[in-house]
Coordinates of C-alpha atoms (C1' of nucleotides) in Angstrom, one line a residue:
Chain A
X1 CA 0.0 0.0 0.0
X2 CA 2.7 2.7 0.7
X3 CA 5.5 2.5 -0.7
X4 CA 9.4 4.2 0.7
X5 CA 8.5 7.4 -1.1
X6 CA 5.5 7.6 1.0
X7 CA 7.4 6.4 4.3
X8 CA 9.3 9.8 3.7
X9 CA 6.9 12.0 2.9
X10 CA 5.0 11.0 6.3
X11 CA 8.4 11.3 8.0
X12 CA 9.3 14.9 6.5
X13 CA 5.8 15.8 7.4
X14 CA 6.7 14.7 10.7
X15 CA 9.4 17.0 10.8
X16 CA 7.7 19.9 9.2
X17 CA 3.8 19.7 8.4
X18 CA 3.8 23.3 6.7
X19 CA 6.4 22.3 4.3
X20 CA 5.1 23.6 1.0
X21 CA 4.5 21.1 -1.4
X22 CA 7.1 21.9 -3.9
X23 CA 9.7 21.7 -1.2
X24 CA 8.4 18.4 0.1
X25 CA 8.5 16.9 -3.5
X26 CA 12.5 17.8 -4.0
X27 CA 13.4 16.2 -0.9
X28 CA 11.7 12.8 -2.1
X29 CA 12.5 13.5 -5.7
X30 CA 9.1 14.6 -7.2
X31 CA 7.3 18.0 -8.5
X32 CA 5.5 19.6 -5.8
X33 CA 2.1 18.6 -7.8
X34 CA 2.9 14.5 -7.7
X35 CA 3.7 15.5 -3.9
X36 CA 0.8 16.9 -3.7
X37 CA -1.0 14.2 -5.1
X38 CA 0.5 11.7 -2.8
X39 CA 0.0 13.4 0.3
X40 CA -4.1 14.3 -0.7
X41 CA -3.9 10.2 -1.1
X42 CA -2.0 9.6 2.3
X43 CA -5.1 11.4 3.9
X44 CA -7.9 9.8 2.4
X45 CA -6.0 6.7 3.2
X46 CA -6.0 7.8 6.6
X47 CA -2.2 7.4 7.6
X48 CA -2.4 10.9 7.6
X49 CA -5.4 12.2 10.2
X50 CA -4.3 15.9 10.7
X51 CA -1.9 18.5 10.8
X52 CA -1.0 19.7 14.1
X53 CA 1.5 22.1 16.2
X54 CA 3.9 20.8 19.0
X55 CA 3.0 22.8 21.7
X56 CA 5.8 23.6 24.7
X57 CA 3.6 23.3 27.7
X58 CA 6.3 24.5 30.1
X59 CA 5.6 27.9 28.2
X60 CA 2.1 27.6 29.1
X61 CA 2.7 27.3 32.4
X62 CA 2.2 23.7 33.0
X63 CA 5.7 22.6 34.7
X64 CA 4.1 19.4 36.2
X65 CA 3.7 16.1 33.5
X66 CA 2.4 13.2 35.2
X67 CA 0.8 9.8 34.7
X68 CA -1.6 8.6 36.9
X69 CA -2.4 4.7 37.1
X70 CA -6.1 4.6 37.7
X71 CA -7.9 1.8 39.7
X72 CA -11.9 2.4 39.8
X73 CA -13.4 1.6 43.1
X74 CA -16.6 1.3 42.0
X75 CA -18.2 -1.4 39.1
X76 CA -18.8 1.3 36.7
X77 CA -16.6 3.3 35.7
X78 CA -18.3 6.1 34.6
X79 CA -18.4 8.6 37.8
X80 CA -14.6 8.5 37.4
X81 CA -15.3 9.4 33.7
X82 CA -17.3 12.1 34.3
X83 CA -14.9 13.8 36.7
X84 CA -12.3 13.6 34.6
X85 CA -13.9 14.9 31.7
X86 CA -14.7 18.3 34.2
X87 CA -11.2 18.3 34.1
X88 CA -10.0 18.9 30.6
X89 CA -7.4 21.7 31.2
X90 CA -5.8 19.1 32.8
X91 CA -5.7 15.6 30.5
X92 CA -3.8 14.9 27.6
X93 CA -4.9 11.4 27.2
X94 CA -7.0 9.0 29.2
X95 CA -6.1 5.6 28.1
X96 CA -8.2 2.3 28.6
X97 CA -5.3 -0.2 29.3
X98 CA -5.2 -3.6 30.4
X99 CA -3.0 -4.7 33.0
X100 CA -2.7 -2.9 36.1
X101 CA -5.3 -0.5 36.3
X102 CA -8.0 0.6 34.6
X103 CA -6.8 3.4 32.8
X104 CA -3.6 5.4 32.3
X105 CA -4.2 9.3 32.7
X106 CA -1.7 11.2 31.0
X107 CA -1.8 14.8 32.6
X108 CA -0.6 18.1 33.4
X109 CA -0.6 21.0 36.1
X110 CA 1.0 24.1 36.4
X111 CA 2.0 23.4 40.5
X112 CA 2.3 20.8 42.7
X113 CA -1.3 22.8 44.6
X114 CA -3.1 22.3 41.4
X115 CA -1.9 18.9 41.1
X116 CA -2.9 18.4 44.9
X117 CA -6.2 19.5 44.8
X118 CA -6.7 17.6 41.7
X119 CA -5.8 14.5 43.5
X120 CA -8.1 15.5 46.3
X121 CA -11.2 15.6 44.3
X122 CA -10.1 12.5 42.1
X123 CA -9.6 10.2 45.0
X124 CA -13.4 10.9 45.5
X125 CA -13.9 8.4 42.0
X126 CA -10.6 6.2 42.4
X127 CA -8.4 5.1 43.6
X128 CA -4.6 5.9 42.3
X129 CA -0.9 5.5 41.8
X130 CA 1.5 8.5 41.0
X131 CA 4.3 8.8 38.3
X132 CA 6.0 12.3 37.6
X133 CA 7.9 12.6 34.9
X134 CA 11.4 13.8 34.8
X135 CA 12.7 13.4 31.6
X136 CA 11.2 13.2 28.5
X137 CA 13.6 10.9 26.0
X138 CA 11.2 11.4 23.2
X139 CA 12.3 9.4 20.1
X140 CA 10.7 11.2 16.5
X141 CA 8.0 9.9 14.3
Chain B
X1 CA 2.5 37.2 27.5
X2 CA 0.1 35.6 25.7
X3 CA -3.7 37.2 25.4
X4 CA -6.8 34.7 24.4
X5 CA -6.2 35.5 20.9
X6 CA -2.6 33.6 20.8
X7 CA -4.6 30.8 22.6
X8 CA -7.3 31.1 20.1
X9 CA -4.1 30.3 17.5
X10 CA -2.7 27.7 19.3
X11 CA -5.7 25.7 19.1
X12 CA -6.6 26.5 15.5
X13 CA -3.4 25.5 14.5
X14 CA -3.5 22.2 16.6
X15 CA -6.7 21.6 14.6
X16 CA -5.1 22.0 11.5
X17 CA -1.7 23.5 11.3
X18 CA -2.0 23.8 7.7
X19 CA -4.2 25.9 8.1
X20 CA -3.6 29.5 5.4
X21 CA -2.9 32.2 7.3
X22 CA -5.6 34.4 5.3
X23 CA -8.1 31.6 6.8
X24 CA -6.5 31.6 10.4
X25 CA -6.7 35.7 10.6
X26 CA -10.6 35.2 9.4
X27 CA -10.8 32.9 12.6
X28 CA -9.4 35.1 15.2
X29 CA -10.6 38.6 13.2
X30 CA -7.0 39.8 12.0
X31 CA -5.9 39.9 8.6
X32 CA -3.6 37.2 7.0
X33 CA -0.5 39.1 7.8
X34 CA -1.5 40.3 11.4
X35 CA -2.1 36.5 12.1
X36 CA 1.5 35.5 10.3
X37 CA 3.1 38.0 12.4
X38 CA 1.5 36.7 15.4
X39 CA 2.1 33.4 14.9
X40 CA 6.6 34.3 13.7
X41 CA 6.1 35.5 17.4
X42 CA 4.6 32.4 18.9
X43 CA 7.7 30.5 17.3
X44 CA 10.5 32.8 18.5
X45 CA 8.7 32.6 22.0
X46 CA 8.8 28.7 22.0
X47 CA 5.9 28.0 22.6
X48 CA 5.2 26.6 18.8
X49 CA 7.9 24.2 18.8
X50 CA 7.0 22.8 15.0
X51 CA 5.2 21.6 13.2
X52 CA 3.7 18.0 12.4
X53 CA 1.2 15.1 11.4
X54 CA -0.9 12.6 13.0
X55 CA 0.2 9.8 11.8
X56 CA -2.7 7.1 12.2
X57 CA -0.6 3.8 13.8
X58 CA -3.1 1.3 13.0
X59 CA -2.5 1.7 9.2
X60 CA 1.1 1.8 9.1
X61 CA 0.6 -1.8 11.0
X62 CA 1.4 -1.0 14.4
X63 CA -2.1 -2.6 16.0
X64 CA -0.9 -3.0 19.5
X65 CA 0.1 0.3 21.8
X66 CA 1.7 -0.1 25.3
X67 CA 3.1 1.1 28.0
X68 CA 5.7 -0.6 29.7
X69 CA 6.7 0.3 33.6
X70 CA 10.6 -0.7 33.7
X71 CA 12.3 -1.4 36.5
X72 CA 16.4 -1.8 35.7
X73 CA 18.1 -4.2 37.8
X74 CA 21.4 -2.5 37.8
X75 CA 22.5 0.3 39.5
X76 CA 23.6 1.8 36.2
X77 CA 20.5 2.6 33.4
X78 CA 22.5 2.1 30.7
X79 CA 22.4 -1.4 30.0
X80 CA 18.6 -1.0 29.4
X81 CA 18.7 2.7 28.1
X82 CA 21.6 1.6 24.7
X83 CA 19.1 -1.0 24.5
X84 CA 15.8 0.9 23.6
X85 CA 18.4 2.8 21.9
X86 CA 18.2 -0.4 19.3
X87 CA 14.5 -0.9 19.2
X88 CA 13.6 2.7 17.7
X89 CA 10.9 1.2 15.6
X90 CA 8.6 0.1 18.4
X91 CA 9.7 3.3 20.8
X92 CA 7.1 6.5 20.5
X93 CA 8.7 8.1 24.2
X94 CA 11.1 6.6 26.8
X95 CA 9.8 9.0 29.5
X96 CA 11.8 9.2 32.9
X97 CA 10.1 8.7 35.8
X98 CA 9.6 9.2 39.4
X99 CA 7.4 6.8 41.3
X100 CA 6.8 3.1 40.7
X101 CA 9.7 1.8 38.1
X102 CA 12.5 4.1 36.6
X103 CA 10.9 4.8 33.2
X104 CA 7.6 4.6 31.4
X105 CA 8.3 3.2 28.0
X106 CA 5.5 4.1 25.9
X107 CA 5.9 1.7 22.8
X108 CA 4.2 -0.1 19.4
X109 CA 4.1 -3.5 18.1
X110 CA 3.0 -4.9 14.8
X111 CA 1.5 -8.0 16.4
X112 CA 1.9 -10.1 19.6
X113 CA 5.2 -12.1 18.4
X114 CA 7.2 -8.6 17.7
X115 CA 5.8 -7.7 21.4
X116 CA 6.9 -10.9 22.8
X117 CA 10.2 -11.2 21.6
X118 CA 10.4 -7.8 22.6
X119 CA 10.0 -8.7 26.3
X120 CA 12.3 -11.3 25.5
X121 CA 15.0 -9.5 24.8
X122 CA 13.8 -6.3 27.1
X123 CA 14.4 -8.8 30.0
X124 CA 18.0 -9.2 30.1
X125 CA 18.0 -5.4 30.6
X126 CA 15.6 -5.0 33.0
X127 CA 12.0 -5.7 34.7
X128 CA 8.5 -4.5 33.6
X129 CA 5.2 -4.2 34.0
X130 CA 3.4 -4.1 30.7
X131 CA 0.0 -2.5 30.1
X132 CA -1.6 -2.4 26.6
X133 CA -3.9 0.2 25.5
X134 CA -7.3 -0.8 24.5
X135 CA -8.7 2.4 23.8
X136 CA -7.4 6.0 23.6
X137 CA -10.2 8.4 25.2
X138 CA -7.9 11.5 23.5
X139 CA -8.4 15.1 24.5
X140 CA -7.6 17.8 22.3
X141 CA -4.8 20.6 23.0
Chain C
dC1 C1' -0.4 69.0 27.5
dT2 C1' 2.4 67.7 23.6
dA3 C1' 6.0 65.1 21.4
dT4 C1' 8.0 60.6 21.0
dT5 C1' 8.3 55.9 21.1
dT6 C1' 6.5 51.4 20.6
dA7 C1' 3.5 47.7 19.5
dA8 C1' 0.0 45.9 16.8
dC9 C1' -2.2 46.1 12.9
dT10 C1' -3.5 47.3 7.8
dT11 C1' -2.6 48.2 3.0
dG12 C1' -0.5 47.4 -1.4
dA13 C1' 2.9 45.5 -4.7
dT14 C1' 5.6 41.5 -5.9
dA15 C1' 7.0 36.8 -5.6
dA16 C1' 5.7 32.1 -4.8
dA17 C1' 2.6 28.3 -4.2
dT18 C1' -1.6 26.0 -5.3
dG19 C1' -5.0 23.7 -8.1
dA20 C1' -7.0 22.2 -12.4
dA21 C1' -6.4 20.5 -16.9
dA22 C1' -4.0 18.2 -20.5
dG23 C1' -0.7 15.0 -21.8
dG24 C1' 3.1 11.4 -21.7
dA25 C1' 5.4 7.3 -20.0
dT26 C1' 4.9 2.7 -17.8
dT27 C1' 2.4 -1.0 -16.0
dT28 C1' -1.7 -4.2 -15.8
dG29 C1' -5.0 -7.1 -17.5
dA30 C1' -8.2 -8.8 -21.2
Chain D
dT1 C1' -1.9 -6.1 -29.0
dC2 C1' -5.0 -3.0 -27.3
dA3 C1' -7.3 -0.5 -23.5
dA4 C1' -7.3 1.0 -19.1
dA5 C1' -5.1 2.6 -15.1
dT6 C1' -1.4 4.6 -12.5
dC7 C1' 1.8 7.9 -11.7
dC8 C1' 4.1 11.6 -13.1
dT9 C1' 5.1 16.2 -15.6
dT10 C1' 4.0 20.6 -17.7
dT11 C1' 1.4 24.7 -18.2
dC12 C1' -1.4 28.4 -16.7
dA13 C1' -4.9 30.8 -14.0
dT14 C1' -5.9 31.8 -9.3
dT15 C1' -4.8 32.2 -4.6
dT16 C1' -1.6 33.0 -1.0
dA17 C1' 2.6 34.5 1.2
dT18 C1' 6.0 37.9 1.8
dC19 C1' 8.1 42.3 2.1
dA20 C1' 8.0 47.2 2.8
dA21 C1' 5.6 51.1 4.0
dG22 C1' 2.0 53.4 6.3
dT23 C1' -1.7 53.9 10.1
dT24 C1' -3.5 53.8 14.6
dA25 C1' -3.6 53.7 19.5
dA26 C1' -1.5 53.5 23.8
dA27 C1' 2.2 54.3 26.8
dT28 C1' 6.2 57.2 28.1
dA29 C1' 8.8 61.1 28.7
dG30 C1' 9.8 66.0 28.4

DNA sequence: CTATTTAACTTGATAAATGAAAGGATTTGA
DNA sequence: TCAAATCCTTTCATTTATCAAGTTAAATAG
């Protein structure tokens, strides 16, 4: 289905989504119209589902990124789900995961108090296990 | 530093960062080169840290997403840390942690036996705890 | 109170990118 | 062998970005 040509165009996009299209065809080797054409057919492939900005959250104020094992006390989960979703500002990701826990809750606060008082109200839904992070060794793409 | 209408950016351009800059100013009621100018600013300040895709896993033939609690049995990391260092493929972000384990390795496999040997190979290196995403309840921004 | 500076924005001219249409290789299948 | 499909290139009209200059408004200083 995709071919190396298409491997790098998702990786340069990777790199830089607001490449323009003639650029992006002479690093693979193509006019920026049969670039063009390749990525329009990335997208309604669905490899490619959206252009997006890396944001630096530190900028934004948010110092703390955490992830926070969840372990539902009740049955249902979905008083825990309705908290958290009060809580956008907050989440990144809320993953369903199997193993231990119920979910994984990717997050961020701009203080330890906010990340306090967040635990505070959350313990009211579930139960919980702590992980900071400290380093980020991101790999690319 | 930044008003709502540099948030208001932020989030267009997470939506769709290929967004034309014409179209962005219509969004946020500047003109195409009040919103450029804005945005040059947004880079130099760091808070726009590039540019990128979402690249959808699933079709690329990644079908299994986890996250793996490591806990190194050395004193020393590296061991463990060259070895991820030769796994690139199935590593999204080696995130350093504090809490339970030393890292949290968030990772993709094309299928159970990749994963498996994997672990197989991750376990001369060090311990884990592995937990496998079912469902990604994603937030946006 | 007035002059000056600065920041943020707009306008207008030029250069560049985009999108559509037409056409040319190369491959695929009947 | 012929027809269709795929992938790419070329050309050109349209749109967009970029650069420089000018406007406005608010803050600052004399």
């Amino acid at each position: 289905m995709l071919d190396s040509t298409d491997m790098r165009i998702l990786e340069e996009l990777s790199n830089n989504s607001r490449i323009t299209m003639k650029e992006l065809g002479e690093k693979v080797h193509l006019t920026g119209q049969a670039a063009a054409d390749r990525v329009a057919k990335l997208e309604d492939y669905g490899v490619i589902e959206g252009y997006t900005i890396k944001i630096n959250q530190n900028k934004l104020g948010y110092f703390i990124h955490a992830f926070i094992t969840v372990f539902t006390e009740s049955i249902s989960h979905q008083p825990y789900l309705t908290f958290i979703n009060t809580q956008e500002q907050y989440i990144i990701n809320n993953y369903k995961i199997s193993g231990d826990g119920c979910y994984l809750l990717e997050c961020k606060f701009p203080s330890h108090e906010t990340l306090n008082k967040f635990l505070e109200d959350f313990n009211k839904h579930a139960n919980y296990k702590l992980s900071i992070v400290i380093k980020n060794g991101s790999t690319t793409f």
